[in-house]
Amino acid sequence: MVSGVSYADVRVVETRDRLLSTRNGRIGSLESSETMGVGIRVLAGGCWGFAATDDLSTQGIRHAAALAVSIARASSRAAKHKVVLAPEQKYEATWISPCAIDPFSIPVERQLALLAEVDREIRQNPAVTLSETSMTFARIRQVFASSLGSLIDQTRTTAGAGCAAYSFQGDEIQKRSYPNSFGGQYQLKGYELVEELKLVEHAPRIAEEAVGLHSAGQCPEGEWTLILDSSQLGLQIHESIGHPIELDRVLGSEANYAGMSFLTLDQLNRLRYGSPIVEAVCDARLEHGPGLGTFAFDDEGVPAQCTPIVREGLFVGYMTSRETAAAAGATRSNGTMRAAGWNRLPLIRMTNVSVLPGESTLEQLFDVDRAVYMETNKSWSIDDKRHQFQFGCEIAWEIRNGKRVRMLKNPTYSGITTEFWNSCDAIADRDHWVLWGVPNCGKGQPEQVMGTGHGASPARFRNIRIGSGYRGKGAE
Amino acid sequence: MSRMLSRETCAGLFDRVQRAAKARGVTDVEAWIASGEESLTRFANNTIHQNVSESSCHLSVRAAEGGRTARATTNRLDDEAIGAVVEGAIELTRASEPDPELLPLAEPAAYGEIDRFSPSTAEATPDERAVAVAEAVRIAEEKGQTAAGIFSTEYSVQAILNSRGVFGWHAETLAVFSITALAEDSSGWAKASAADHRSLDPAALARRAVDKALASRNPREVPPGRYTVILEPAAALDLAGQMFGDFGATALADQRSFLTGRLGTRLFGENIHITDDVFHPLQAGPPFDGEGVPRRRLRLVEAGVPREVASSRASARRAGGEPTGHGFPLPNEYGEAPLNIVIAGGDASLDSLIASTSKGILVTRLWYIREVDPYEKIMTGMTRDGTFLIEDGRVVGGLRNFRFNQGLVELLGNVEALGPAERASGEETFDMVVPAMKVHGFHFTELTRF
């Protein structure tokens, strides 16, 4: 290494992806992409420098390495302290994620034919004004080498698919998605995910529900018992557990953009994050499931781990990196550094942040006098310290005495993160636990869009404020 | 700028694309070429903590044959990779069913001149950025505050060429400085962007952020409700900017636009005039769209009445009109959108907007804005980094931050006064030319804890 450089790592990343979509029976997207490049990170004089290039010639890589070193030295002009990394082992490994059916081996004709069939099923309903279907696949091979002597070759295959029906009538646009919004479900799988989702079977239902929402009652405003489906709970976890536990946010690294966190260091092992039935983990291991945050090693060569985050309601853990672990009193990173590609610097990112299954059957979960049950995210927003949130869902149902009695449209709910999780009094069991994929999590400058995983079962919360999102439309 | 792709280099690349396509029996091809270098110095806790540079190039090839079309992209430019990307585009194209509405490739056209390239910005060094950051940090430290932010400089080249002779090439530079100043129980923020980094004043932006953090110390709490608000340009941008994806012919045809059934009717106040104008001196981007059609100026809203929407070649043909030069690269799901928004301003300074307000709230910045209702365009989000109470024409102190749920149709009907339009930069949408807005009846629905 160049004099003064105390650490360096290199990631060569090769990505192949395919995106297919339809809109009202016509092709929306039909594209493929193959990219390759290298990102070089160096620690010189106690400061970081990073340079990335897709010029993989010897000259191009030498230029990028020299640029990374010169950037690190420029950083020292406004440096207040020297970066110290938590110790880590040297690893040599090759890992390929499980993929039962290679999505790139399935003819595009067959994939388009499936989307066309789903699209037709949605448009069988004459009151549907727009139908959308999509599937997307990616294979990412990354070779990581570091000055510790690590050499790690990982290949991950991901898949995603879903559909949506829109209906415009009068002064309303209503939408239903399956199996989730944001294009559906995404997992660390191959084409088997598409087959498991059974899109054709679910298409008529979402079309009917999108149209039915026009004649549904408006979601009331007030304090109600709230039951969330597992996909909405997955996003609730993402926003109100996943982001606040990013230790770089806590320490101020994201203050200018993504914000900070209410989980200041003094809260660790003290804060009652949730009720005693709330158990949350950050788990990148394959044992947790095929999530978008599942891998063998993170992007600074630390093995995948399971970190307890909330234990019996108590806040017990952050997501850390080699640089930040010591701030949380740890001697080692818990392996959450991820980069959105060869051209981006690894940051602390959610892996699979999940709330573990509870013990309730669905019947027990719904066994209440009066509640609102909300399904499928429509809008999501939370403040920059992750206290106050508001979510909207595509559809809701009023529950009376354990039964769905009527459909409700335009449901929203809001609250304060810790109050919300402390109001949780039932979580459905493992039979209803799903590891959802969020494909579009943004963080960092330049922005990095990352896929994250969130395991969730349907869950019940007491005395939650609902309906205030629609105060702007009639209700005061 | 060692790898900046000149017009000649792009022409040479396309020649290789055409030859590879012809060798595979396809004559109709289009290439979108994008390359550039972006460097970003990031600071937090009064120190530079991330400092990056990226050099990249993408070649995206679209093939068209028998009413079918598809796209493949690579970032390698050797002959083997070009052959593979052309092969990929052709394979995907031949896998699809013919679309009777697919148009042939666009014909050549002349593009207006735009000069948005600053050689000094393209060649700005990490040292230059570090010096500016060090000064901004010094300004924050002087007041006992903690600074976080970015200083980025970049150049980019975009080119479109097709086998019918379309050839558009555009190079530009961009510099962005953004700073958040953190005090014990308050914060302030300022951000600016420009084609030439020498026209940014990082020290002035730092002082503005620091002053906001000072002025909002000991924030008080006022109850949620309807208030007169003054949205500084960045706040007006990030809120009003959420609606322009609906100003497209395809969104209207799909009935997913809030303008469905409303075009040509008065929707906003008479003081609202909005254009799309790629040639505006404070704007950015190339003078051609994703098919190589020249962008033309659009009268999106005149005196509160939505008049024109953006169209691509396909949506214009369906509607029986001419394309406006706002189409996305084909194939795509969304058709088109205006990307060079200019909301006409007024002559009221920010100080005079405040002075004319007996009770109201001054908003520096909005955050995490999402759509609650697509037809009334109700948006929710939070205030952030400088929210102030105005009483009797004066800023009297900082406030705890609010959640809002506000319909944009209502918002733009309640605008009482406008400041001068300026290039505004936020975090929730792309940069636009936007004025500060004084709006009555703005709907804050909840409070947060800080």
Coordinates of C-alpha atoms in Angstrom, one line a residue, chain B:
Chain B
M1 CA -12.3 15.1 -17.5
S2 CA -10.2 12.3 -19.0
R3 CA -13.2 10.3 -20.0
M4 CA -15.6 13.0 -21.1
L5 CA -17.4 11.7 -24.2
S6 CA -17.3 14.2 -27.0
R7 CA -19.8 14.5 -29.9
E8 CA -17.3 12.7 -32.1
T9 CA -16.8 9.8 -29.6
C10 CA -20.5 9.4 -29.2
A11 CA -20.9 9.3 -33.0
G12 CA -18.2 6.7 -33.2
L13 CA -19.9 4.6 -30.5
F14 CA -23.2 4.8 -32.3
D15 CA -21.5 3.7 -35.6
R16 CA -20.3 0.6 -33.8
V17 CA -23.8 0.0 -32.4
Q18 CA -25.3 0.4 -35.9
R19 CA -22.8 -2.1 -37.4
A20 CA -23.5 -4.6 -34.7
A21 CA -27.2 -4.3 -35.3
K22 CA -27.0 -4.6 -39.0
A23 CA -24.9 -7.7 -38.6
R24 CA -27.8 -9.1 -36.7
G25 CA -30.4 -8.1 -39.4
V26 CA -31.7 -5.0 -37.6
T27 CA -31.5 -1.5 -39.0
D28 CA -33.6 0.5 -36.6
V29 CA -31.6 1.2 -33.5
E30 CA -31.3 4.1 -31.1
A31 CA -28.6 4.7 -28.5
W32 CA -28.8 6.8 -25.3
I33 CA -25.3 7.5 -24.0
A34 CA -24.6 9.0 -20.6
S35 CA -21.3 9.6 -19.0
G36 CA -19.7 11.8 -16.4
E37 CA -17.9 12.2 -13.1
E38 CA -19.4 13.1 -9.8
S39 CA -17.5 14.0 -6.7
L40 CA -19.1 14.6 -3.4
T41 CA -17.5 15.8 -0.1
R42 CA -19.7 15.0 2.8
F43 CA -19.3 16.4 6.3
A44 CA -21.0 15.7 9.7
N45 CA -20.0 16.5 13.3
N46 CA -17.9 19.3 12.0
T47 CA -15.6 16.9 10.1
I48 CA -15.4 15.4 6.6
H49 CA -16.5 11.8 7.0
Q50 CA -17.3 10.6 3.5
N51 CA -15.5 11.8 0.4
V52 CA -16.2 10.1 -2.9
S53 CA -15.8 10.3 -6.6
E54 CA -17.4 8.3 -9.4
S55 CA -16.6 8.1 -13.1
S56 CA -19.0 6.2 -15.2
C57 CA -20.5 5.7 -18.7
H58 CA -23.6 3.9 -19.9
L59 CA -24.6 2.9 -23.3
S60 CA -28.3 2.0 -23.6
V61 CA -29.4 0.5 -26.9
R62 CA -33.0 0.3 -28.2
A63 CA -33.8 -1.9 -31.1
A64 CA -37.1 -1.7 -33.1
E65 CA -38.4 -4.3 -35.5
G66 CA -41.9 -5.2 -36.7
G67 CA -43.8 -3.0 -34.2
R68 CA -41.7 -4.3 -31.3
T69 CA -39.1 -2.6 -29.3
A70 CA -36.9 -3.2 -26.2
R71 CA -33.8 -1.9 -24.5
A72 CA -30.5 -3.2 -23.2
T73 CA -27.8 -1.3 -21.3
T74 CA -24.2 -1.8 -20.5
N75 CA -21.3 0.3 -19.0
R76 CA -18.6 -1.4 -21.0
L77 CA -17.7 0.0 -24.4
D78 CA -15.4 -2.6 -26.0
D79 CA -16.6 -4.3 -29.2
E80 CA -17.6 -7.5 -27.4
A81 CA -19.8 -5.6 -24.9
I82 CA -21.3 -3.5 -27.7
G83 CA -22.1 -6.7 -29.6
A84 CA -23.6 -8.2 -26.4
V85 CA -25.8 -5.2 -25.6
V86 CA -27.1 -4.9 -29.2
E87 CA -27.8 -8.7 -29.1
G88 CA -29.6 -8.3 -25.8
A89 CA -31.8 -5.5 -27.1
I90 CA -32.7 -7.5 -30.2
E91 CA -33.4 -10.7 -28.3
L92 CA -35.8 -8.8 -26.0
T93 CA -37.4 -7.1 -28.9
R94 CA -38.1 -10.3 -30.7
A95 CA -39.5 -11.9 -27.6
S96 CA -42.4 -9.4 -27.4
E97 CA -45.7 -9.2 -29.2
P98 CA -46.0 -6.5 -31.9
D99 CA -47.6 -3.2 -30.7
P100 CA -49.7 -1.7 -33.5
E101 CA -49.3 1.8 -31.8
L102 CA -45.5 1.7 -31.7
L103 CA -44.1 4.5 -33.9
P104 CA -41.0 4.3 -36.0
L105 CA -37.9 5.9 -34.6
A106 CA -37.9 9.7 -34.4
E107 CA -36.7 11.8 -37.3
P108 CA -33.8 14.3 -37.0
A109 CA -34.6 17.7 -35.6
A110 CA -32.7 20.9 -34.6
Y111 CA -32.2 21.6 -31.0
G112 CA -31.9 25.0 -29.3
E113 CA -28.6 26.1 -27.9
I114 CA -28.0 25.7 -24.1
D115 CA -24.8 26.5 -22.4
R116 CA -24.6 25.0 -18.9
F117 CA -21.0 23.8 -18.8
S118 CA -18.5 25.3 -16.5
P119 CA -15.0 23.8 -17.1
S120 CA -13.8 25.0 -13.7
T121 CA -16.7 23.1 -12.1
A122 CA -15.9 20.0 -14.1
E123 CA -12.3 20.1 -12.9
A124 CA -13.0 21.1 -9.3
T125 CA -10.7 19.3 -6.9
P126 CA -11.3 17.6 -3.5
D127 CA -9.1 20.2 -2.0
E128 CA -11.3 23.0 -3.3
R129 CA -14.3 21.4 -1.8
A130 CA -12.5 20.7 1.5
V131 CA -11.5 24.3 1.9
A132 CA -15.1 25.5 1.5
V133 CA -16.3 22.8 3.9
A134 CA -13.6 23.8 6.5
E135 CA -14.8 27.4 6.4
A136 CA -18.5 26.4 6.7
V137 CA -17.6 24.2 9.7
R138 CA -15.6 27.1 11.2
I139 CA -18.7 29.4 10.9
A140 CA -20.8 26.8 12.8
E141 CA -18.2 26.1 15.4
E142 CA -17.9 29.8 16.1
K143 CA -21.5 29.8 17.3
G144 CA -21.1 26.5 19.2
Q145 CA -23.0 24.5 16.6
T146 CA -22.4 21.3 14.7
A147 CA -22.5 21.3 10.9
A148 CA -23.4 18.5 8.5
G149 CA -23.8 18.7 4.8
I150 CA -22.3 18.2 1.3
F151 CA -20.4 20.0 -1.4
S152 CA -20.6 18.2 -4.7
T153 CA -19.3 19.0 -8.2
E154 CA -20.0 17.0 -11.3
Y155 CA -20.1 17.0 -15.1
S156 CA -22.3 14.9 -17.3
V157 CA -22.8 14.2 -21.0
Q158 CA -26.0 12.9 -22.4
A159 CA -26.4 11.9 -26.1
I160 CA -29.1 10.4 -28.2
L161 CA -28.6 9.0 -31.7
N162 CA -30.7 6.9 -33.9
S163 CA -30.4 5.2 -37.3
R164 CA -32.7 7.8 -38.9
G165 CA -30.1 10.5 -38.1
V166 CA -31.2 11.9 -34.8
F167 CA -28.2 13.2 -32.9
G168 CA -28.5 15.2 -29.7
W169 CA -25.5 15.8 -27.5
H170 CA -25.5 17.8 -24.3
A171 CA -22.9 18.5 -21.6
E172 CA -23.5 20.3 -18.4
T173 CA -22.0 20.8 -14.9
L174 CA -23.7 20.9 -11.5
A175 CA -22.5 22.0 -8.1
V176 CA -24.5 21.6 -4.9
F177 CA -23.8 22.9 -1.4
S178 CA -26.1 22.0 1.5
I179 CA -25.7 22.5 5.2
T180 CA -27.6 21.6 8.3
A181 CA -26.5 23.5 11.5
L182 CA -27.4 21.7 14.7
A183 CA -27.7 23.5 18.1
E184 CA -28.8 22.0 21.4
D185 CA -32.6 22.0 20.7
S186 CA -32.8 23.5 17.2
S187 CA -31.4 23.3 13.7
G188 CA -31.2 25.3 10.6
W189 CA -30.7 24.4 6.9
A190 CA -29.7 26.0 3.6
K191 CA -29.0 24.6 0.2
A192 CA -28.2 25.9 -3.3
S193 CA -27.2 24.4 -6.6
A194 CA -25.8 26.0 -9.8
A195 CA -24.1 25.0 -13.0
D196 CA -21.0 26.9 -11.9
H197 CA -19.6 26.1 -8.5
R198 CA -18.1 29.6 -8.3
S199 CA -21.6 31.1 -8.2
L200 CA -22.3 29.2 -4.9
D201 CA -21.4 30.9 -1.6
P202 CA -20.9 28.1 0.9
A203 CA -20.0 30.6 3.7
A204 CA -23.2 32.6 3.2
L205 CA -25.2 29.4 3.2
A206 CA -23.5 28.3 6.4
R207 CA -24.3 31.6 8.0
R208 CA -27.9 31.3 7.0
A209 CA -28.2 27.8 8.4
V210 CA -26.5 28.9 11.6
D211 CA -28.7 31.9 12.0
K212 CA -31.8 29.8 11.6
A213 CA -30.6 27.3 14.3
L214 CA -29.9 30.3 16.6
A215 CA -33.3 31.9 15.9
S216 CA -35.2 28.6 16.6
R217 CA -33.7 27.8 20.0
N218 CA -36.0 26.9 22.8
P219 CA -38.8 25.9 20.4
R220 CA -42.3 26.5 21.7
E221 CA -45.3 24.4 20.9
V222 CA -48.4 25.7 19.2
P223 CA -51.4 23.4 18.6
P224 CA -51.9 21.9 15.1
G225 CA -54.6 23.5 13.0
R226 CA -55.0 25.7 10.0
Y227 CA -52.4 28.5 9.8
T228 CA -51.2 31.1 7.4
V229 CA -47.8 29.8 6.4
I230 CA -44.9 31.3 4.5
L231 CA -43.1 28.6 2.6
E232 CA -39.6 29.5 1.7
P233 CA -38.7 28.5 -1.9
A234 CA -37.3 25.1 -0.9
A235 CA -40.4 24.2 1.0
A236 CA -42.7 25.5 -1.8
L237 CA -40.6 23.4 -4.3
D238 CA -40.7 20.2 -2.3
L239 CA -44.5 20.5 -1.8
A240 CA -45.8 21.9 -5.1
G241 CA -43.2 19.9 -7.0
Q242 CA -45.0 16.7 -6.1
M243 CA -47.8 17.3 -8.7
F244 CA -45.9 17.6 -12.0
G245 CA -45.8 13.9 -12.7
D246 CA -49.6 14.3 -13.3
F247 CA -49.0 16.9 -16.1
G248 CA -48.5 14.3 -18.8
A249 CA -50.7 13.1 -21.5
T250 CA -50.2 9.4 -20.6
A251 CA -51.2 10.1 -16.9
L252 CA -54.3 11.7 -18.2
A253 CA -55.1 8.9 -20.6
D254 CA -54.6 6.4 -17.8
Q255 CA -56.9 8.5 -15.5
R256 CA -54.2 8.5 -12.8
S257 CA -53.7 12.2 -13.0
F258 CA -55.4 14.7 -10.7
L259 CA -56.0 16.7 -13.8
T260 CA -58.4 14.1 -15.2
G261 CA -61.5 16.0 -16.1
R262 CA -60.0 19.3 -14.9
L263 CA -57.8 20.5 -17.8
G264 CA -59.0 23.9 -19.0
T265 CA -61.0 24.6 -15.8
R266 CA -59.9 27.0 -13.0
L267 CA -58.2 24.8 -10.4
F268 CA -55.8 27.2 -8.6
G269 CA -55.7 30.9 -7.8
E270 CA -55.4 33.4 -10.6
N271 CA -51.9 34.3 -9.3
I272 CA -50.6 30.8 -10.3
H273 CA -48.7 30.7 -13.6
I274 CA -46.4 27.7 -14.3
T275 CA -44.4 26.9 -17.4
D276 CA -42.0 24.2 -18.4
D277 CA -39.0 25.8 -20.0
V278 CA -35.7 23.9 -20.5
F279 CA -34.2 27.2 -21.9
H280 CA -34.7 29.1 -18.7
P281 CA -31.3 30.3 -17.5
L282 CA -31.7 28.7 -14.1
Q283 CA -32.8 25.4 -15.4
A284 CA -30.9 22.2 -16.2
G285 CA -31.0 19.3 -18.6
P286 CA -30.7 18.7 -22.3
P287 CA -32.9 20.3 -25.0
F288 CA -34.2 16.9 -26.2
D289 CA -36.2 14.1 -24.8
G290 CA -35.8 10.3 -24.5
E291 CA -36.5 9.8 -28.2
G292 CA -34.6 12.9 -29.4
V293 CA -37.6 15.1 -29.9
P294 CA -36.8 18.8 -29.2
R295 CA -38.2 20.1 -25.9
R296 CA -40.6 23.0 -26.3
R297 CA -41.9 25.5 -23.8
L298 CA -45.2 24.5 -22.2
R299 CA -47.8 26.7 -20.6
L300 CA -48.7 24.3 -17.8
V301 CA -50.9 26.6 -15.8
E302 CA -52.1 30.1 -16.8
A303 CA -53.9 32.2 -14.2
G304 CA -54.8 29.1 -12.2
V305 CA -56.1 27.1 -15.2
P306 CA -54.2 24.0 -16.3
R307 CA -53.7 24.4 -20.0
E308 CA -51.1 22.2 -21.5
V309 CA -49.5 18.9 -20.5
A310 CA -46.3 17.2 -21.6
S311 CA -46.5 14.6 -24.4
S312 CA -44.3 12.1 -26.0
R313 CA -44.6 11.1 -29.7
A314 CA -46.9 8.2 -28.8
S315 CA -49.2 10.1 -26.5
A316 CA -49.3 13.1 -28.9
R317 CA -50.4 10.8 -31.7
R318 CA -53.1 9.2 -29.6
A319 CA -54.4 12.7 -28.8
G320 CA -54.0 14.0 -32.3
G321 CA -51.4 16.6 -31.5
E322 CA -47.7 17.3 -31.7
P323 CA -45.2 15.9 -29.3
T324 CA -43.8 18.5 -26.8
G325 CA -40.4 16.8 -26.4
H326 CA -41.0 15.4 -22.9
G327 CA -41.1 11.7 -23.5
F328 CA -39.0 9.2 -21.4
P329 CA -36.8 6.7 -23.2
L330 CA -38.8 3.9 -24.7
P331 CA -40.2 1.5 -23.7
N332 CA -41.6 2.9 -20.4
E333 CA -44.7 2.9 -18.3
Y334 CA -45.1 6.6 -17.6
G335 CA -44.9 8.2 -20.9
E336 CA -43.7 11.7 -20.2
A337 CA -43.5 14.5 -17.7
P338 CA -42.3 18.1 -17.6
L339 CA -38.9 18.4 -16.0
N340 CA -38.0 22.1 -16.2
I341 CA -40.6 23.7 -14.0
V342 CA -40.8 27.4 -13.6
I343 CA -43.4 28.8 -11.2
A344 CA -43.8 32.5 -11.8
G345 CA -43.0 34.6 -8.8
G346 CA -44.1 38.0 -7.5
D347 CA -42.3 41.0 -6.1
A348 CA -42.7 40.4 -2.4
S349 CA -39.5 39.9 -0.5
L350 CA -39.4 37.3 2.3
D351 CA -39.2 40.1 4.8
S352 CA -42.3 41.8 3.4
L353 CA -44.2 38.5 3.4
I354 CA -43.4 38.1 7.1
A355 CA -44.2 41.8 7.8
S356 CA -47.6 41.4 6.2
T357 CA -48.5 38.5 8.5
S358 CA -50.3 39.1 11.8
K359 CA -50.1 35.4 12.9
G360 CA -48.5 32.7 10.9
I361 CA -45.7 30.1 10.5
L362 CA -42.5 30.4 8.5
V363 CA -41.4 27.1 7.1
T364 CA -37.7 26.6 5.9
R365 CA -37.9 23.1 4.7
L366 CA -40.3 20.1 4.4
W367 CA -39.5 16.5 4.7
Y368 CA -40.7 13.0 3.8
I369 CA -43.6 14.2 1.6
R370 CA -45.9 11.4 0.4
E371 CA -49.2 11.3 -1.4
V372 CA -52.2 10.5 0.7
D373 CA -54.9 11.1 -1.9
P374 CA -54.1 11.1 -5.6
Y375 CA -57.1 13.2 -6.9
E376 CA -57.2 16.0 -4.3
K377 CA -53.4 15.6 -4.3
I378 CA -53.3 15.6 -0.4
M379 CA -49.7 15.3 0.6
T380 CA -48.4 14.5 4.1
G381 CA -45.0 15.4 5.5
M382 CA -43.1 17.2 8.2
T383 CA -41.5 20.5 8.8
R384 CA -37.8 20.4 9.5
D385 CA -34.7 22.5 10.4
G386 CA -36.3 25.9 11.0
T387 CA -40.0 26.4 11.7
F388 CA -40.9 29.8 13.2
L389 CA -43.8 31.5 14.7
I390 CA -44.7 34.9 13.2
E391 CA -46.7 37.4 15.3
D392 CA -47.5 41.0 14.3
G393 CA -45.3 40.9 11.3
R394 CA -42.2 39.6 13.1
V395 CA -40.5 36.2 13.6
V396 CA -40.9 35.7 17.4
G397 CA -39.2 32.3 17.9
G398 CA -38.8 28.7 16.8
L399 CA -41.6 26.1 16.9
R400 CA -41.7 22.4 17.4
N401 CA -42.1 20.6 14.1
F402 CA -45.5 19.7 12.6
R403 CA -47.0 17.0 10.4
F404 CA -49.1 18.5 7.6
N405 CA -51.8 16.9 5.5
Q406 CA -52.5 19.4 2.7
G407 CA -54.2 19.2 -0.6
L408 CA -52.2 20.8 -3.4
V409 CA -55.3 21.9 -5.3
E410 CA -56.4 23.8 -2.1
L411 CA -52.9 25.0 -1.4
L412 CA -52.5 26.7 -4.8
G413 CA -55.9 28.2 -4.4
N414 CA -54.9 29.9 -1.2
V415 CA -51.7 31.6 -2.2
E416 CA -51.9 35.3 -1.0
A417 CA -48.5 36.5 -2.2
L418 CA -45.4 35.3 -4.0
G419 CA -41.7 36.1 -3.7
P420 CA -39.3 36.3 -6.6
A421 CA -38.8 33.0 -8.3
E422 CA -35.4 31.5 -7.8
R423 CA -33.7 28.2 -8.5
A424 CA -34.6 26.1 -5.4
S425 CA -33.1 22.9 -4.3
G426 CA -34.6 20.5 -1.7
E427 CA -34.6 16.8 -1.1
E428 CA -38.0 15.7 -2.1
T429 CA -38.0 16.4 -5.8
F430 CA -35.7 17.8 -8.5
D431 CA -34.6 21.4 -8.6
M432 CA -37.1 23.9 -10.1
V433 CA -37.5 27.7 -10.3
V434 CA -39.9 28.5 -7.5
P435 CA -40.9 31.5 -5.4
A436 CA -41.6 31.7 -1.7
M437 CA -45.4 31.5 -1.1
K438 CA -47.6 33.0 1.5
V439 CA -50.6 30.6 1.9
H440 CA -53.6 30.8 4.2
G441 CA -55.4 27.8 5.7
F442 CA -52.4 25.5 5.6
H443 CA -53.3 22.3 7.4
F444 CA -51.0 21.1 10.2
T445 CA -52.5 18.0 11.7
E446 CA -50.1 16.8 14.4
L447 CA -46.9 17.7 16.3
T448 CA -43.7 15.8 16.8
R449 CA -41.5 15.8 19.9
F450 CA -38.8 18.3 18.7

